[in-house]
Short mmCIF file of C-alpha atoms in Angstrom, two decimals:
data_model
loop_
_atom_site.label_atom_id
_atom_site.label_comp_id
_atom_site.label_asym_id
_atom_site.label_seq_id
_atom_site.Cartn_x
_atom_site.Cartn_y
_atom_site.Cartn_z
CA MET A 1 103.06 86.09 113.21
CA ASN A 2 104.21 82.84 114.26
CA TYR A 3 105.77 81.28 111.66
CA ALA A 4 107.72 78.61 113.58
CA LYS A 5 104.58 77.15 115.28
CA ARG A 6 103.29 77.17 111.70
CA ILE A 7 106.37 75.43 110.37
CA ALA A 8 106.12 72.89 113.18
CA LYS A 9 102.79 72.21 112.78
CA VAL A 10 103.02 71.41 109.19
CA ARG A 11 105.80 69.18 109.95
CA GLU A 12 103.58 67.23 112.44
CA ILE A 13 101.48 66.73 109.41
CA MET A 14 103.99 65.81 107.15
CA ALA A 15 104.90 63.07 109.37
CA ASP A 16 101.58 61.71 109.80
CA ARG A 17 100.88 61.52 106.37
CA GLY A 18 104.28 60.14 105.02
CA ILE A 19 105.33 63.25 103.33
CA ASP A 20 109.01 63.80 103.04
CA VAL A 21 109.56 67.28 101.51
CA LEU A 22 107.15 70.21 100.41
CA PHE A 23 108.23 72.04 97.47
CA LEU A 24 106.51 75.79 97.95
CA PRO A 25 107.06 77.98 94.95
CA SER A 26 105.49 81.21 94.98
CA CYS A 27 102.09 80.92 96.32
CA GLY A 28 99.63 81.68 99.33
CA ASP A 29 100.70 78.36 101.20
CA ARG A 30 104.16 79.31 101.24
CA GLN A 31 103.71 82.95 102.66
CA TYR A 32 101.25 81.59 105.16
CA LEU A 33 103.68 78.79 106.33
CA THR A 34 107.18 80.45 106.48
CA GLY A 35 106.87 84.00 105.75
CA LEU A 36 108.57 84.07 102.40
CA SER A 37 107.00 86.94 100.13
CA SER A 38 105.20 85.84 97.44
CA GLU A 39 104.78 87.27 93.79
CA ARG A 40 100.94 88.30 93.32
CA PRO A 41 99.70 87.24 89.83
CA GLY A 42 100.15 89.93 86.96
CA PRO A 43 99.07 90.59 83.22
CA THR A 44 101.23 87.97 82.16
CA HIS A 45 103.24 85.15 83.40
CA HIS A 46 106.79 85.63 84.37
CA HIS A 47 109.37 83.29 82.65
CA ARG A 48 113.27 83.08 84.05
CA SER A 49 115.71 80.55 83.72
CA GLY A 50 115.28 77.68 85.99
CA ASP A 51 111.80 78.90 87.26
CA TRP A 52 110.48 75.30 87.40
CA LEU A 53 112.87 74.61 90.41
CA ASP A 54 112.06 78.10 91.95
CA GLY A 55 110.84 77.46 95.37
CA LEU A 56 111.12 76.24 99.01
CA PHE A 57 111.94 72.75 99.78
CA LEU A 58 110.88 72.26 103.16
CA THR A 59 111.76 68.82 105.05
CA GLY A 60 111.30 67.56 108.56
CA ASP A 61 114.44 69.22 109.87
CA HIS A 62 115.89 71.54 106.80
CA ALA A 63 114.88 74.02 104.50
CA LEU A 64 116.20 75.09 101.07
CA TYR A 65 115.65 77.82 99.02
CA ALA A 66 116.10 77.23 95.10
CA CYS A 67 116.25 80.64 93.84
CA PRO A 68 117.12 81.86 89.92
CA TRP A 69 120.01 84.11 89.46
CA MET A 70 117.39 87.12 88.38
CA ILE A 71 115.64 87.47 91.65
CA ARG A 72 118.64 86.63 93.98
CA GLN A 73 118.37 90.03 95.49
CA GLY A 74 116.21 89.97 98.97
CA VAL A 75 115.94 86.37 99.12
CA GLY A 76 119.04 85.93 101.56
CA GLU A 77 117.55 88.47 103.75
CA GLU A 78 114.22 86.60 104.04
CA MET A 79 115.86 83.24 104.57
CA SER A 80 117.89 84.63 107.27
CA ALA A 81 114.68 85.53 109.18
CA LEU A 82 113.03 81.88 108.70
CA PRO A 83 112.48 80.37 111.90
CA VAL A 84 114.13 77.18 111.08
CA PRO A 85 117.51 76.20 109.90
CA GLY A 86 117.79 76.79 106.05
CA GLU A 87 119.79 78.15 102.97
CA THR A 88 119.82 79.30 99.70
CA LEU A 89 120.94 77.91 96.49
CA ILE A 90 121.18 80.35 93.66
CA LEU A 91 120.46 78.72 90.17
CA GLU A 92 122.91 80.03 87.94
CA GLU A 93 121.67 81.00 84.54
CA GLY A 94 122.39 78.53 81.50
CA MET A 95 123.22 75.78 83.74
CA ASP A 96 121.61 72.28 83.72
CA TYR A 97 118.73 72.60 86.35
CA ARG A 98 117.96 69.05 86.09
CA ALA A 99 121.29 68.77 87.87
CA TYR A 100 120.38 71.07 90.35
CA ALA A 101 117.39 69.26 91.28
CA GLU A 102 119.51 65.98 91.67
CA LYS A 103 121.72 67.67 93.72
CA ILE A 104 118.93 68.97 95.94
CA ALA A 105 117.57 65.73 96.45
CA VAL A 106 120.70 64.04 97.54
CA HIS A 107 121.54 67.21 99.87
CA LEU A 108 118.27 66.65 101.60
CA GLY A 109 118.48 62.68 102.00
CA LEU A 110 115.57 62.07 99.42
CA ARG A 111 115.21 58.83 98.11
CA ASN A 112 111.98 57.82 96.37
CA PRO A 113 110.34 60.89 98.35
CA VAL A 114 106.86 61.77 98.45
CA ILE A 115 106.77 65.46 97.82
CA GLY A 116 103.70 67.76 98.74
CA VAL A 117 102.97 70.43 96.50
CA PRO A 118 100.09 72.95 96.42
CA LYS A 119 97.96 73.49 93.70
CA ALA A 120 99.77 76.48 92.63
CA ALA A 121 102.69 74.52 91.66
CA ALA A 122 103.19 74.42 87.72
CA ALA A 123 102.75 71.41 85.73
CA LYS A 124 106.46 71.88 84.06
CA SER A 125 107.81 71.61 88.07
CA LEU A 126 106.17 68.47 88.68
CA ILE A 127 107.01 66.78 85.20
CA ASN A 128 110.65 67.94 85.34
CA LEU A 129 110.94 67.04 89.24
CA SER A 130 109.53 63.53 88.47
CA GLN A 131 112.34 62.95 85.86
CA ALA A 132 115.06 64.33 88.17
CA VAL A 133 114.33 62.96 91.55
CA ALA A 134 114.05 59.19 91.11
CA SER A 135 110.61 57.66 92.03
CA ALA A 136 109.18 60.71 93.49
CA THR A 137 105.51 60.68 94.05
CA PHE A 138 103.46 64.03 94.53
CA VAL A 139 100.53 64.64 96.73
CA ASN A 140 98.56 67.94 97.02
CA ILE A 141 98.93 69.65 100.42
CA GLU A 142 95.72 71.87 100.11
CA ALA A 143 93.68 69.08 101.97
CA PHE A 144 95.24 70.19 105.07
CA THR A 145 97.04 73.99 104.42
CA CYS A 146 93.17 75.27 103.66
CA GLU A 147 92.32 73.86 107.34
CA MET A 148 95.11 75.71 108.67
CA ARG A 149 94.63 78.98 106.91
CA MET A 150 90.57 79.09 107.33
CA ARG A 151 90.50 80.57 110.94
CA LYS A 152 92.47 83.34 111.36
CA GLU A 153 95.31 84.84 113.96
CA PRO A 154 94.72 88.13 115.72
CA GLU A 155 97.59 89.55 113.81
CA GLU A 156 95.82 88.40 110.50
CA ILE A 157 92.36 90.10 111.57
CA ALA A 158 94.33 93.18 112.25
CA LEU A 159 95.87 93.36 108.76
CA LEU A 160 92.78 92.14 107.04
CA ARG A 161 90.94 95.05 108.71
CA LYS A 162 93.54 97.66 107.83
CA ALA A 163 93.49 96.21 104.27
CA ALA A 164 89.43 96.90 104.09
CA ALA A 165 89.84 100.24 105.65
CA ILE A 166 92.37 101.36 102.77
CA ALA A 167 89.72 100.21 100.24
CA ASP A 168 86.82 102.02 101.87
CA GLN A 169 89.00 105.12 102.07
CA ALA A 170 90.29 105.03 98.57
CA PHE A 171 86.62 104.60 97.34
CA LEU A 172 85.33 107.55 98.94
CA GLU A 173 87.99 109.47 97.74
CA THR A 174 87.46 108.31 94.38
CA VAL A 175 83.94 108.65 94.30
CA ALA A 176 84.18 112.38 95.67
CA GLN A 177 86.04 113.07 92.61
CA ILE A 178 83.99 111.44 89.77
CA GLN A 179 82.73 113.51 87.07
CA ILE A 180 80.56 113.05 84.26
CA GLY A 181 82.31 111.86 80.89
CA VAL A 182 85.13 109.91 82.76
CA THR A 183 85.65 106.43 81.62
CA GLU A 184 85.51 103.44 83.73
CA LEU A 185 89.30 102.56 83.21
CA GLU A 186 90.13 106.37 84.48
CA VAL A 187 87.92 105.57 87.68
CA ALA A 188 89.48 102.22 88.24
CA GLN A 189 93.13 103.85 87.64
CA GLU A 190 92.02 106.51 90.30
CA LEU A 191 91.04 104.09 92.80
CA GLU A 192 94.31 101.96 92.49
CA LEU A 193 96.26 104.84 92.89
CA ARG A 194 94.29 106.04 96.06
CA MET A 195 94.67 102.70 97.34
CA ARG A 196 98.74 102.62 97.17
CA ARG A 197 98.91 106.05 98.56
CA LEU A 198 96.86 105.00 101.42
CA GLY A 199 99.70 102.12 101.96
CA ALA A 200 98.51 99.37 99.95
CA GLU A 201 101.50 97.36 98.27
CA GLY A 202 99.67 96.23 95.32
CA LEU A 203 96.04 95.01 94.40
CA SER A 204 94.03 92.07 95.11
CA PHE A 205 92.89 91.56 91.61
CA SER A 206 92.14 93.36 88.67
CA THR A 207 89.94 96.55 89.63
CA ASP A 208 86.31 96.06 87.62
CA VAL A 209 84.37 99.41 87.39
CA MET A 210 81.16 98.54 85.45
CA CYS A 211 79.13 101.47 84.16
CA LYS A 212 75.85 99.99 82.90
CA ARG A 213 72.60 101.67 81.48
CA PRO A 214 69.59 100.60 79.60
CA GLY A 215 70.28 99.36 75.95
CA GLN A 216 74.24 98.91 76.64
CA PRO A 217 75.92 95.44 76.15
CA PHE A 218 77.49 94.06 79.16
CA SER A 219 81.25 94.70 79.37
CA GLY A 220 83.76 92.77 81.68
CA GLY A 221 84.45 96.15 83.33
CA SER A 222 87.28 98.83 83.62
CA GLY A 223 86.94 99.87 79.56
CA LEU A 224 86.18 102.92 77.97
CA VAL A 225 82.66 103.30 78.57
CA LYS A 226 82.15 106.80 79.91
CA LEU A 227 79.86 107.15 82.78
CA GLU A 228 76.78 109.25 82.04
CA TYR A 229 73.62 110.21 83.38
CA GLY A 230 71.32 107.50 83.93
CA SER A 231 73.69 104.95 84.61
CA ASN A 232 74.88 102.72 87.46
CA VAL A 233 78.08 101.81 88.35
CA ALA A 234 79.26 98.59 90.06
CA PHE A 235 82.67 98.37 91.86
CA ASP A 236 84.54 95.40 92.57
CA PHE A 237 88.35 96.05 94.05
CA GLY A 238 90.89 95.19 96.63
CA CYS A 239 94.29 95.79 97.83
CA VAL A 240 97.13 93.68 99.56
CA TYR A 241 98.31 95.34 102.96
CA GLN A 242 101.44 93.32 104.35
CA GLY A 243 100.24 90.43 102.58
CA TYR A 244 96.74 90.28 103.38
CA CYS A 245 93.88 91.12 100.89
CA SER A 246 90.71 93.08 100.88
CA ASP A 247 87.69 92.64 98.25
CA THR A 248 84.89 95.30 98.20
CA GLY A 249 81.82 95.82 96.32
CA ARG A 250 79.62 98.80 96.02
CA THR A 251 77.31 100.47 93.42
CA ILE A 252 76.70 104.06 92.64
CA TYR A 253 74.29 105.97 90.56
CA ILE A 254 74.79 108.76 88.02
CA GLY A 255 71.79 110.87 88.51
CA GLU A 256 68.83 109.75 90.20
CA PRO A 257 68.11 106.21 89.82
CA CYS A 258 64.64 104.71 88.77
CA ASP A 259 62.21 103.11 91.10
CA LYS A 260 63.25 99.76 89.73
CA TRP A 261 66.93 100.24 90.51
CA ARG A 262 65.96 101.63 94.08
CA GLN A 263 64.15 98.36 94.78
CA VAL A 264 66.87 95.89 93.75
CA HIS A 265 69.70 97.91 95.52
CA ILE A 266 67.46 97.48 98.31
CA LEU A 267 66.53 93.86 97.79
CA VAL A 268 70.61 93.31 97.39
CA MET A 269 71.19 94.88 100.58
CA ASN A 270 68.59 92.81 102.38
CA ALA A 271 69.90 89.71 101.01
CA GLN A 272 73.37 90.51 102.39
CA GLN A 273 71.90 91.41 105.80
CA ALA A 274 69.88 88.24 105.95
CA ALA A 275 73.24 86.16 105.66
CA LEU A 276 75.15 88.69 108.12
CA ASP A 277 72.16 88.06 110.62
CA ALA A 278 72.16 84.19 110.05
CA ILE A 279 76.15 84.14 110.81
CA ARG A 280 76.44 82.05 114.31
CA PRO A 281 79.77 80.19 114.74
CA GLY A 282 79.25 76.44 114.42
CA ALA A 283 75.30 76.91 113.80
CA VAL A 284 75.40 77.71 110.08
CA THR A 285 77.08 75.90 107.00
CA CYS A 286 78.64 77.89 104.08
CA ALA A 287 75.93 76.41 101.78
CA GLU A 288 73.13 77.32 104.17
CA LEU A 289 74.38 80.95 104.21
CA ASP A 290 74.37 80.67 100.49
CA ARG A 291 70.66 79.63 100.56
CA ILE A 292 69.63 82.27 102.96
CA ALA A 293 70.85 85.07 100.94
CA ARG A 294 69.82 83.52 97.82
CA ARG A 295 66.41 83.04 98.77
CA VAL A 296 65.98 86.56 99.47
CA ILE A 297 67.03 87.30 95.74
CA ASN A 298 64.78 84.46 94.46
CA GLN A 299 61.71 86.06 96.30
CA GLY A 300 62.45 89.23 94.90
CA GLY A 301 62.06 87.72 91.21
CA TYR A 302 65.85 87.65 89.97
CA ASP A 303 66.89 84.21 90.95
CA LYS A 304 68.49 83.81 87.41
CA GLU A 305 70.22 87.10 87.79
CA PHE A 306 72.41 86.04 90.77
CA PHE A 307 74.38 83.69 89.33
CA HIS A 308 77.48 83.45 91.30
CA ARG A 309 78.23 82.00 94.73
CA LEU A 310 77.66 84.65 98.00
CA GLY A 311 81.32 84.45 98.74
CA HIS A 312 84.49 83.03 99.67
CA GLY A 313 87.47 82.90 102.49
CA ILE A 314 90.08 85.61 102.23
CA GLY A 315 93.51 86.15 103.72
CA VAL A 316 96.80 86.13 101.81
CA ASP A 317 94.88 84.92 98.81
CA VAL A 318 92.02 86.92 97.74
CA HIS A 319 89.96 83.62 97.38
CA GLU A 320 90.51 80.66 99.72
CA TYR A 321 88.47 78.26 102.05
CA PRO A 322 85.87 78.27 102.75
CA TYR A 323 83.43 78.95 99.85
CA LEU A 324 79.88 80.03 100.19
CA ASN A 325 78.10 77.71 97.85
CA LYS A 326 75.84 75.09 97.23
CA GLY A 327 77.41 71.78 98.49
CA TYR A 328 80.14 73.38 100.59
CA ASP A 329 78.52 71.94 103.96
CA VAL A 330 81.48 73.27 106.38
CA PRO A 331 80.01 75.12 109.46
CA LEU A 332 81.12 78.76 109.85
CA GLN A 333 83.70 79.22 112.61
CA GLU A 334 84.81 81.68 114.77
CA ASN A 335 87.76 83.74 113.09
CA MET A 336 86.95 82.79 109.71
CA THR A 337 87.21 85.65 107.44
CA ILE A 338 84.66 85.70 104.65
CA THR A 339 83.24 87.67 101.90
CA VAL A 340 79.22 88.37 101.67
CA GLU A 341 78.61 89.86 97.91
CA PRO A 342 75.18 89.17 96.54
CA SER A 343 74.48 90.85 93.44
CA VAL A 344 71.83 91.33 90.80
CA MET A 345 72.98 91.63 86.93
CA VAL A 346 70.46 92.32 84.38
CA ALA A 347 72.64 92.13 81.16
CA GLU A 348 71.43 95.10 78.96
CA GLU A 349 70.06 97.12 81.89
CA PHE A 350 72.05 97.26 85.25
CA ARG A 351 74.46 95.41 87.77
CA ILE A 352 74.05 95.84 91.45
CA ARG A 353 76.61 94.44 94.05
CA VAL A 354 77.16 95.04 97.45
CA GLU A 355 80.42 93.05 99.12
CA ASP A 356 82.06 93.37 102.58
CA VAL A 357 84.57 91.26 104.20
CA VAL A 358 83.05 89.82 107.38
CA LEU A 359 84.87 88.35 110.37
CA VAL A 360 82.95 85.61 112.34
CA THR A 361 83.11 86.50 115.99
CA ASN A 362 82.40 84.32 118.62
CA LYS A 363 78.86 85.28 118.52
CA ASN A 364 78.04 86.95 115.30
CA ALA A 365 79.38 88.50 112.14
CA GLU A 366 81.35 91.97 112.18
CA PRO A 367 81.61 93.42 108.66
CA LEU A 368 85.22 94.62 108.39
CA ASN A 369 84.20 97.12 105.58
CA GLN A 370 82.73 100.23 107.08
CA VAL A 371 81.81 102.46 104.03
CA THR A 372 77.93 102.83 103.53
CA ARG A 373 76.01 100.15 101.54
CA GLU A 374 73.37 102.52 101.01
CA MET A 375 72.80 103.91 97.41
CA ILE A 376 75.36 106.55 96.32
CA VAL A 377 73.95 109.17 93.86
CA ILE A 378 76.21 111.19 91.75
CA ASP A 379 74.37 114.65 90.67
#
C-alpha cells in the first residue's frame, strides 16, 4: 500500500480545510491512512491507563504516537515503518495524562488548534483533549476519509479477494462436516476455526448461524438451537485477511425443503442477480440498486420481510461507505467494493439470505465470493 501517498493526500485536505492535526485512535481510518494496525472490536471494551490519549497525532509535517505502557511492544517497529517523520511517546502508568496531552500540544506547536477526529474517537478523548489543549475545536474527518476509502486500489482488491476465498473455503469445509443434532454455536465455532486455519487473522464480526424451522421463535443466531430435519440455516460470517474484511451469507437446508422455501430461495437469488445485472459504474446509484433488488422481493410478496438495506461498502472495516439504501444517491464507481445481500425472514418459519462481496469493474459487477448461491441440502 502506498501510505506515503495517502498521508500526502490527507495533509492536502487538512491544509485546505484549516485542520491543524488529526487525532487517530485505533480505527479503520488510521489503518487506511498510515498502515498502523488497529484493534478489532471484541466482546468487551478495553480499558487501559491513558487510553483516552492513545492514538496517532498527525500534523502537516510530523507524526507522534501516544502509546499506553501496556501495548508498547511492537509500536516502535510499526512507527519505524511509517513513511513520514514520526516518534513515539510512551504513556507511563499512573502519570498525569492531561500533562502528557499538554506536552504533545506544545511539542507539535498546536495553539488554538482545529483537531480532526474520526467517528470512532471516544467521547472521553474529546472531552479530555478539549480540557487539556487550550481552545481546541473538533471536526469530523469522515466527510473526506470516506471519499478516499470508497474506491479500492489494486492491492486492496487482492486482499479482499483473498478474504472472500478464505470464507468460501471455510464454509464448504464446515458444511461438509455438519451433522444432525449439533448446535448453531458449534457450527459457528467450527467455521471460525477453519477460517483461522486458512490464514484469517480474525473475524470481521461475530459469526451468525441461525437455524429456523416452523413454529420456532426467532433467535439472534449462534445459540444452542440444534440443527434438525425440517429446518433451514442462514449463515452470516466473515474474516479479516491482512487487515481487509470479508462478509458472506448463505442458506442451507436440513432435509429436503418444502416448495415454499424453494420458491423463496429462488426469489432471493433473483433479487441479488437483478442488482448484480444492474451494476454499471456511473450509471446506477446506491439507492437505485437497493430499489431494484427490493422490487423483486416485493413482487414475490415479501416486502415487509426484507427489512434491511441491500448492502454496504467493505474494506478495512466490514461496514463502510457507500451504503446501498434509500436516500443514498451516490453513483457506484469503478473499484468500489460492496456487499449485495437480500434476504427474506419470516419470524417463526424461516430465514433465507444470500450475500456476496462484489467488485464494481469498469463494465459491470464481479462477485468475489465463488461458493454456490444455490440451495445446499444436508440429508
